[in-house]
RNA sequence: GCCGGGGUGCCCUAGCCAGGAAGGGGGCUGGCCUGGAGAGCCAGUGGCCCAUCGGGCCGCGAGGGUUCAAAUCCCUCCCCCGGCGCCA
């Protein structure tokens, strides 16, 4: 049983180097890891021989005569010293090798576009009829170049989601939240609260209909398990730590939902395993100063409905396509125009072998912006957490996949811009009606401006 | 948080007090047997290394220590069960 990256290292290091080059990462580590691995194997072989000899002697001691015994103990002690020495070497070699191995990203899939950053992401399809203000026509043509996307020109300027929320509808307040908690936090009020809840229920409803098991996971995790599900870079930049405890706030329910099967072995008939997680997500957003500072597009805390699949290795690419389609169905029903982009290798996280983003059209920004991420992590997470598949005695690592179904704050942003009318009223997508109907105080068709709730 | 009892391979369990190659049962897989099935019998059923056959090393919740030798003794930590305390 082997991890695809480790197997490539030993049998076909060029494949691994190619993959790293595509990600614009150094390939030096591959040669270093190879050298460490071969030295480790040599040392382990020698260590095993020494231990074998020592064990033989130790087994003879209880049956030996008193005078033989002293001699045997002496020899065992001598061997023991050598064993200890070699154990130290083996430990150092394997630790250094494993540090490198654990830093290596998944081998990128052949269908992943080449390129160093997000400007090389490749749109694969568009859906919906975007509303394009005249002032954003040029931007729109850039964003859709190469595709024949039907669109409608509007002759008024939609408000950006932040102004719409706080100045027009007056049902959100990020200033007060900044005072209380800091930047990138928010208070949401009244209709937006109902909208948020309805979005969660709608997404949960849609995904569970497809056989996914709903899960409410722990919102904090230990470091050991955290490092099994994500790379160090993400860990440092995104994850909040609880002071004085070995606990971290989850950045997505993907993390506890994958750690949930750490150490488990599935049989073939137990796969695929489908889960849909619902949880708040906490993110430090370190290194994003100045980006999306207004409104609730990029915040430290939001609710997300997340699809998770544990699959047989040979079925994971099919599941990757299905997961993004599930997310598309949600945004089609919410009547939000979007495009799907294939993320360039240089912009890909370490766990993922391939990633699709669903980007919604934002009329006021004149841009497509990320709402959904859909990744195939192949055996990257399952290797670290030892999540196995038992094929009649032969063991393999399962593949893990994750995809947003719906993240509330960003979806609210997209609704505020796409379903905004010239008079400032926001039309609620019809599909949400059933999730608002039972509640007397909930809005049903539209969200209208109200008087400011907090002091001016 | 305190007191007590536990954690042994996929599951259950013996071994721990009193240190000396982890034993039994179940499940699963394969083989023998059978017209076929069942029963019965045999073998396999954690990770790693060398290797042609095969052999070896590690592994008893995790990490240290004592010892020629640790599932077994000592220390720290994690988790589960019971009791007390606290609590939405």
mmCIF file with all atom_site columns, C-alpha atoms (C1' of nucleotides) in Angstrom, chain A residues 1 10 40-41 44-45 48 51-52 54-55 58-59 61-62 73 76-77 222 395, chain B residues 10 20-21 29 45-50 55-58 64 66 68-69 78-79:
data_model
loop_
_atom_site.group_PDB
_atom_site.id
_atom_site.type_symbol
_atom_site.label_atom_id
_atom_site.label_alt_id
_atom_site.label_comp_id
_atom_site.label_asym_id
_atom_site.label_entity_id
_atom_site.label_seq_id
_atom_site.pdbx_PDB_ins_code
_atom_site.Cartn_x
_atom_site.Cartn_y
_atom_site.Cartn_z
_atom_site.occupancy
_atom_site.B_iso_or_equiv
_atom_site.pdbx_formal_charge
_atom_site.auth_seq_id
_atom_site.auth_comp_id
_atom_site.auth_asym_id
_atom_site.auth_atom_id
_atom_site.pdbx_PDB_model_num
ATOM 1  C CA    . UNK A 1 1   ? 0.000   0.000   0.000  1.00 0.00 ? 1   UNK A CA    1
ATOM 2  C CA    . UNK A 1 10  ? 10.445  5.710   -5.760 1.00 0.00 ? 10  UNK A CA    1
ATOM 3  C CA    . UNK A 1 40  ? 17.049  5.273   5.286  1.00 0.00 ? 40  UNK A CA    1
ATOM 4  C CA    . UNK A 1 41  ? 16.401  1.901   3.622  1.00 0.00 ? 41  UNK A CA    1
ATOM 5  C CA    . UNK A 1 44  ? 16.850  0.168   8.381  1.00 0.00 ? 44  UNK A CA    1
ATOM 6  C CA    . UNK A 1 45  ? 18.127  -3.038  6.809  1.00 0.00 ? 45  UNK A CA    1
ATOM 7  C CA    . UNK A 1 48  ? 16.983  -4.970  11.518 1.00 0.00 ? 48  UNK A CA    1
ATOM 8  C CA    . UNK A 1 51  ? 18.155  -6.294  16.289 1.00 0.00 ? 51  UNK A CA    1
ATOM 9  C CA    . UNK A 1 52  ? 17.768  -9.836  14.997 1.00 0.00 ? 52  UNK A CA    1
ATOM 10 C CA    . UNK A 1 54  ? 20.365  -9.140  19.763 1.00 0.00 ? 54  UNK A CA    1
ATOM 11 C CA    . UNK A 1 55  ? 16.966  -10.848 19.967 1.00 0.00 ? 55  UNK A CA    1
ATOM 12 C CA    . UNK A 1 58  ? 18.172  -12.315 24.561 1.00 0.00 ? 58  UNK A CA    1
ATOM 13 C CA    . UNK A 1 59  ? 16.092  -15.393 23.890 1.00 0.00 ? 59  UNK A CA    1
ATOM 14 C CA    . UNK A 1 61  ? 19.562  -15.823 28.252 1.00 0.00 ? 61  UNK A CA    1
ATOM 15 C CA    . UNK A 1 62  ? 16.774  -17.470 30.298 1.00 0.00 ? 62  UNK A CA    1
ATOM 16 C CA    . UNK A 1 73  ? 24.319  -10.146 28.765 1.00 0.00 ? 73  UNK A CA    1
ATOM 17 C CA    . UNK A 1 76  ? 23.612  -8.067  24.287 1.00 0.00 ? 76  UNK A CA    1
ATOM 18 C CA    . UNK A 1 77  ? 24.602  -4.801  25.928 1.00 0.00 ? 77  UNK A CA    1
ATOM 19 C CA    . UNK A 1 222 ? -6.692  19.052  17.530 1.00 0.00 ? 222 UNK A CA    1
ATOM 20 C CA    . UNK A 1 395 ? -5.123  -2.254  0.911  1.00 0.00 ? 395 UNK A CA    1
ATOM 21 C "C1'" . C   B 2 10  ? -11.398 -6.002  11.432 1.00 0.00 ? 10  C   B "C1'" 1
ATOM 22 C "C1'" . G   B 2 20  ? 11.473  -13.982 28.781 1.00 0.00 ? 20  G   B "C1'" 1
ATOM 23 C "C1'" . A   B 2 21  ? 8.918   -15.195 20.799 1.00 0.00 ? 21  A   B "C1'" 1
ATOM 24 C "C1'" . U   B 2 29  ? -10.828 -14.027 2.126  1.00 0.00 ? 29  U   B "C1'" 1
ATOM 25 C "C1'" . U   B 2 45  ? -6.357  -11.748 7.468  1.00 0.00 ? 45  U   B "C1'" 1
ATOM 26 C "C1'" . G   B 2 46  ? -1.455  -4.349  10.935 1.00 0.00 ? 46  G   B "C1'" 1
ATOM 27 C "C1'" . G   B 2 47  ? 3.043   -1.526  9.148  1.00 0.00 ? 47  G   B "C1'" 1
ATOM 28 C "C1'" . C   B 2 48  ? 8.034   -1.713  7.289  1.00 0.00 ? 48  C   B "C1'" 1
ATOM 29 C "C1'" . C   B 2 49  ? 12.858  -3.679  5.255  1.00 0.00 ? 49  C   B "C1'" 1
ATOM 30 C "C1'" . C   B 2 50  ? 15.772  -7.213  2.319  1.00 0.00 ? 50  C   B "C1'" 1
ATOM 31 C "C1'" . G   B 2 55  ? 13.499  -14.360 5.899  1.00 0.00 ? 55  G   B "C1'" 1
ATOM 32 C "C1'" . G   B 2 56  ? 13.690  -10.501 9.396  1.00 0.00 ? 56  G   B "C1'" 1
ATOM 33 C "C1'" . C   B 2 57  ? 12.253  -6.041  12.129 1.00 0.00 ? 57  C   B "C1'" 1
ATOM 34 C "C1'" . C   B 2 58  ? 8.529   -3.147  14.442 1.00 0.00 ? 58  C   B "C1'" 1
ATOM 35 C "C1'" . G   B 2 64  ? 9.229   8.781   27.262 1.00 0.00 ? 64  G   B "C1'" 1
ATOM 36 C "C1'" . U   B 2 66  ? 13.968  1.253   33.820 1.00 0.00 ? 66  U   B "C1'" 1
ATOM 37 C "C1'" . C   B 2 68  ? 20.213  -8.147  28.547 1.00 0.00 ? 68  C   B "C1'" 1
ATOM 38 C "C1'" . A   B 2 69  ? 14.799  -8.386  27.716 1.00 0.00 ? 69  A   B "C1'" 1
ATOM 39 C "C1'" . C   B 2 78  ? -5.119  11.099  25.134 1.00 0.00 ? 78  C   B "C1'" 1
ATOM 40 C "C1'" . C   B 2 79  ? -9.672  8.523   25.009 1.00 0.00 ? 79  C   B "C1'" 1
#
